[in-house]
Coordinates of C-alpha atoms and ligand atoms in Angstrom, one line a residue:
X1 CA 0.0 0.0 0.0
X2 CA 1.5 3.5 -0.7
X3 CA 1.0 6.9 -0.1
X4 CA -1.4 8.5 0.7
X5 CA -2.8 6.6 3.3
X6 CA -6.0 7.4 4.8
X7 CA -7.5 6.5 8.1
X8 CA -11.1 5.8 7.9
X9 CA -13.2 6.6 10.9
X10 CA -16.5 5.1 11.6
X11 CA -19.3 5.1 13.9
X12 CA -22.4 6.1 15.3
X13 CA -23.7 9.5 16.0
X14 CA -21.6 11.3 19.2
X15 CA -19.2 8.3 19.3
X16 CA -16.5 10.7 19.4
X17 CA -15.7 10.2 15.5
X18 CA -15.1 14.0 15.5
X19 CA -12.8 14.7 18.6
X20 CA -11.1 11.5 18.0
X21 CA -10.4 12.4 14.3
X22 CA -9.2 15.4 14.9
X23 CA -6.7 14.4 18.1
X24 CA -5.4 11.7 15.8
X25 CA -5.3 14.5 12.4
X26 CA -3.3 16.7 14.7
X27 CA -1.0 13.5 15.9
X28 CA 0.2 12.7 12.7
X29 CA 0.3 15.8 10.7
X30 CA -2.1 14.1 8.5
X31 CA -5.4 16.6 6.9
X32 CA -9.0 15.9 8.5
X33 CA -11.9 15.6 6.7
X34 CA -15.6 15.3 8.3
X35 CA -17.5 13.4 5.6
X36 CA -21.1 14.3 7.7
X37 CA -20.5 17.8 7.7
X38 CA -20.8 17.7 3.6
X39 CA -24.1 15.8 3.9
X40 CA -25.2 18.2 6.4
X41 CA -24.5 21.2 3.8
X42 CA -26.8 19.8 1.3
X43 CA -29.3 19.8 3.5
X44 CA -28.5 23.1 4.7
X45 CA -28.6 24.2 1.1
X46 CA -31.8 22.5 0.1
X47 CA -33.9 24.1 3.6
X48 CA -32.3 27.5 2.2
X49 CA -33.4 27.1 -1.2
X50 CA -37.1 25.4 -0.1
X51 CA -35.9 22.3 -1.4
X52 CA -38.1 19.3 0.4
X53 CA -35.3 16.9 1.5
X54 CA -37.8 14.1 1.1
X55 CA -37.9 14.5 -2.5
X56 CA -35.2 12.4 -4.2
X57 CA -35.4 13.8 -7.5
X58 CA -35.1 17.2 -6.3
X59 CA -32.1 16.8 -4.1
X60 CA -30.0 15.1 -6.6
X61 CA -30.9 17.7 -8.6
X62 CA -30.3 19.9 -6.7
X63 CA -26.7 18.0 -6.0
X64 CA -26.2 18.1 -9.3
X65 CA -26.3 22.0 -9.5
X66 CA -24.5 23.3 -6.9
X67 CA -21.2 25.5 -7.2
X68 CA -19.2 23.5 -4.8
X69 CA -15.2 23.5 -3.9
X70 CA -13.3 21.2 -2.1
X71 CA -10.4 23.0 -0.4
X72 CA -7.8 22.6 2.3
X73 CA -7.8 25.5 5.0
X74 CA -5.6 25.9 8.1
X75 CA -7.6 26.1 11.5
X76 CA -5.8 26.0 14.9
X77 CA -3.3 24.8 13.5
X78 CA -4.7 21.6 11.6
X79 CA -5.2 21.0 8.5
X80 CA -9.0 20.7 7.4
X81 CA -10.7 19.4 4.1
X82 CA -13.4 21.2 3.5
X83 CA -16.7 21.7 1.2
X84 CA -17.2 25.4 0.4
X85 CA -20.9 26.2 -1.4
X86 CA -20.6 29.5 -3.4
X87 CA -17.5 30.3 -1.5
X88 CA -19.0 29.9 2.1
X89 CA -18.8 26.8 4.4
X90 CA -21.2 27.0 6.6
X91 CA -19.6 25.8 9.6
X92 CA -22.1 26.5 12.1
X93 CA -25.4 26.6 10.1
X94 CA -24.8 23.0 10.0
X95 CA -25.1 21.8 13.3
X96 CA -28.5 23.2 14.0
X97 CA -31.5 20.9 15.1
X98 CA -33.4 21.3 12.3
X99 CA -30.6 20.1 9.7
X100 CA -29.9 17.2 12.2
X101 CA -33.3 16.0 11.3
X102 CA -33.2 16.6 7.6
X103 CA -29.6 14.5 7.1
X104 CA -30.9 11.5 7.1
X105 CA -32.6 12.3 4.6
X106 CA -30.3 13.8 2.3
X107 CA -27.6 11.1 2.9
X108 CA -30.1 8.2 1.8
X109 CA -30.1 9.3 -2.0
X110 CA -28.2 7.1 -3.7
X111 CA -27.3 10.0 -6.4
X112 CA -25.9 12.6 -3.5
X113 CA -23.9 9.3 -2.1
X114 CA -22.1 9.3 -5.7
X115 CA -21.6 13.1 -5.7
X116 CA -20.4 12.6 -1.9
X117 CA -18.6 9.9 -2.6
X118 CA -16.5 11.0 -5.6
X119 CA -15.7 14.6 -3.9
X120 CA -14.2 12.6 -0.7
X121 CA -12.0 10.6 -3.0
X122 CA -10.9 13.5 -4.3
X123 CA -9.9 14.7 -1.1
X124 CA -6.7 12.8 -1.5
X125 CA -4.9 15.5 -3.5
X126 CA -4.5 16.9 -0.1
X127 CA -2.1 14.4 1.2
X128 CA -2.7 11.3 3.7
X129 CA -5.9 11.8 5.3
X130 CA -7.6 11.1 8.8
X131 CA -11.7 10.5 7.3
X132 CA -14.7 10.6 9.4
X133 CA -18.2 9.2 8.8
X134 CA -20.9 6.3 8.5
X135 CA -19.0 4.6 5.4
X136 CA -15.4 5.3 5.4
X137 CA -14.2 1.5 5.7
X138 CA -17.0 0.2 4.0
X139 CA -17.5 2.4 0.9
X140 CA -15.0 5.7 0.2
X141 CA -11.6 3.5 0.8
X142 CA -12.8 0.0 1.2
X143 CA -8.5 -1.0 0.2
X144 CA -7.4 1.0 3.3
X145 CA -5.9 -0.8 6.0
X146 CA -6.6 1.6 8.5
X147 CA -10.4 0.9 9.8
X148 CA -11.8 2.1 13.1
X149 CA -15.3 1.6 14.1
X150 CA -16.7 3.8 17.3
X151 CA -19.4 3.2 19.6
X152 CA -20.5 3.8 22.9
X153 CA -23.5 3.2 24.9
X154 CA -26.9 5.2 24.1
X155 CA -27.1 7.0 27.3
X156 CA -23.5 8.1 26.9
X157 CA -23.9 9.2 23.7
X158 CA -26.6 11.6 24.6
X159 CA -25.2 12.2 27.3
X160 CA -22.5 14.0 25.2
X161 CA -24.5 15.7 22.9
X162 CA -27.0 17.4 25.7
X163 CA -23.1 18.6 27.7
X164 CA -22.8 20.0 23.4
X165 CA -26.1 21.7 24.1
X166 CA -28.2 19.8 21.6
X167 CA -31.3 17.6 22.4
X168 CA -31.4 14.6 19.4
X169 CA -32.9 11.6 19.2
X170 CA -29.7 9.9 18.3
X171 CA -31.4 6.1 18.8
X172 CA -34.1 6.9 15.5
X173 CA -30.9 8.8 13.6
X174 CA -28.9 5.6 14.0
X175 CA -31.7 3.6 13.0
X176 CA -32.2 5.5 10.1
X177 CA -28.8 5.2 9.3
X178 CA -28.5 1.8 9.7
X179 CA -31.3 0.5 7.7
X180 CA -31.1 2.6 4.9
X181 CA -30.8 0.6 1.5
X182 CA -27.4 2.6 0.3
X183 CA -24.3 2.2 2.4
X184 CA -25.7 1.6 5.4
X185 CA -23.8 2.4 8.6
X186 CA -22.7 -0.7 9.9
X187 CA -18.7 -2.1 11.3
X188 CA -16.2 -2.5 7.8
X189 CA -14.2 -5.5 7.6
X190 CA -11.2 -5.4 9.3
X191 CA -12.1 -2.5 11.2
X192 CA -10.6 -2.7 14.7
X193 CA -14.4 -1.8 17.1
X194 CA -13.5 0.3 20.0
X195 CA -16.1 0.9 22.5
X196 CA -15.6 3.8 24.2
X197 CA -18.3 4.4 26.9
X198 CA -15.7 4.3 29.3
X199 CA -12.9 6.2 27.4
X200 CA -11.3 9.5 27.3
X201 CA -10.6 10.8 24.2
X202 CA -7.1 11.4 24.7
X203 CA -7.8 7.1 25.6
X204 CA -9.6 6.8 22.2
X205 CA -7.3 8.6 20.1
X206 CA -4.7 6.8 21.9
X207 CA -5.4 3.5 21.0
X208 CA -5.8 4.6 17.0
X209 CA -2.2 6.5 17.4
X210 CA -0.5 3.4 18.7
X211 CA -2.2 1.2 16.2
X212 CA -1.6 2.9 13.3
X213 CA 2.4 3.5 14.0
X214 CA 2.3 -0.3 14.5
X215 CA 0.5 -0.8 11.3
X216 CA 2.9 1.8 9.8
X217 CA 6.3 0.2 10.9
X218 CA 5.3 -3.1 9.3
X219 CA 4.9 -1.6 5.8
Ligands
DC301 O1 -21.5 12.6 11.6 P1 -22.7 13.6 11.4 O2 -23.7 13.6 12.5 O3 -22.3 15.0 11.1 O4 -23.4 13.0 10.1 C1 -24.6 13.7 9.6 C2 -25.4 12.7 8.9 O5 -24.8 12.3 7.6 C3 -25.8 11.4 9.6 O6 -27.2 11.2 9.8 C4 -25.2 10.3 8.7 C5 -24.9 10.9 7.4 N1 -23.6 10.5 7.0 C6 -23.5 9.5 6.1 O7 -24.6 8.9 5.7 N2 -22.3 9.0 5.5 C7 -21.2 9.6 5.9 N3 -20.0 9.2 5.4 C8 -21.2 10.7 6.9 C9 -22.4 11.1 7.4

């Protein structure tokens, strides 16, 4: 396997996939990329331009249409990969309530998964990559031999999200997640499952660190 090499982080919502990716990102020297947040701008975009997230058609459409760049940007000090629509990421537009509900939504098109898809490949031209999301291992860099899978229990998880300040049903978005027909979320082969109810993140990212210089050293 050569360079680049990305690390593909999975998991359900408030599992730490974030914090985690980002810890290990910083670690490494390697560029972040949050693959939800791009879902989540398209369904920012759509409630902006009165596009009903329910309607297929009109979100691929939609998809389809949109001025988008990828770009690399600096922030604190890491090195981000992000989705800019018309110029603008709309970094904290998209963590509202309202697109939380619609994202599930969005993300079970199976044209926006291609258009996802193809844009986080791309993301490679910005050098080896720590990747977040629901299908990382499974779907954007099946060959990669760097596959985490995070989980912790329910009550933990929303625990985290209400200390965030945001009140989610995170059991029906995992469910919705999960049963989708297209890329479900569910635990890539060869991913190494790390349960982390119990777990700082400084624990969390731990573990990946030490597993990936391991993995590393034996290529
Ligand atoms: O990680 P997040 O909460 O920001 O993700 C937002 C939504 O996008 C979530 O409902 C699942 C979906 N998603 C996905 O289907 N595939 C990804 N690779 C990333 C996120």
């Amino acid at each position: 396997m050569k360079e680049p090499f990305v690390i593909a982080i999975d998991g359900t919502s408030a599992s730490g996939k974030s914090t985690n990716a980002r810890l290990v990102a910083r670690a490494l020297g390697w560029v972040y990329a949050d693959t939800g947040a791009m879902y989540r701008t398209l369904a920012w975009y759509c409630r902006n331009h009165r596009i009903e997230v329910q309607d297929a058609r009109a979100v691929a459409a939609a998809c389809r249409k949109w001025k988008t760049k990828l770009a690399c940007v600096e922030t604190d000090g890491l090195r981000v990969a992000r989705l800019f629509i018309e110029g603008y990421f709309p970094e904290k537009e998209i963590r509202t309530a309202e697109v939380s509900a619609a994202v599930p939504h969005v993300a079970a098109i199976p044209k926006v998964r291609e258009w996802m898809v193809k844009r986080q490949r791309e993301c490679l031209q910005f050098g080896n990559l720590v990747m977040e999301g629901r299908d990382i291992g499974t779907n954007v860099f099946p060959e990669t031999d760097f596959k985490f899978y995070l989980d912790a229990k329910l009550e933990e998880r929303s625990r985290r999200r209400a200390a965030d300040g945001v009140r989610e049903n995170l059991a029906a978005r995992d469910q919705r997640d999960s049963q989708r027909a297209v890329a479900p979320l569910m635990i890539p082969l060869g991913a190494k499952v790390i349960n982390n109810s119990n777990l700082t993140s400084g624990q969390t990212s731990g573990l990946i660190i030490a597993e990936v210089r391991k993995r590393l050293a034996e290529k």
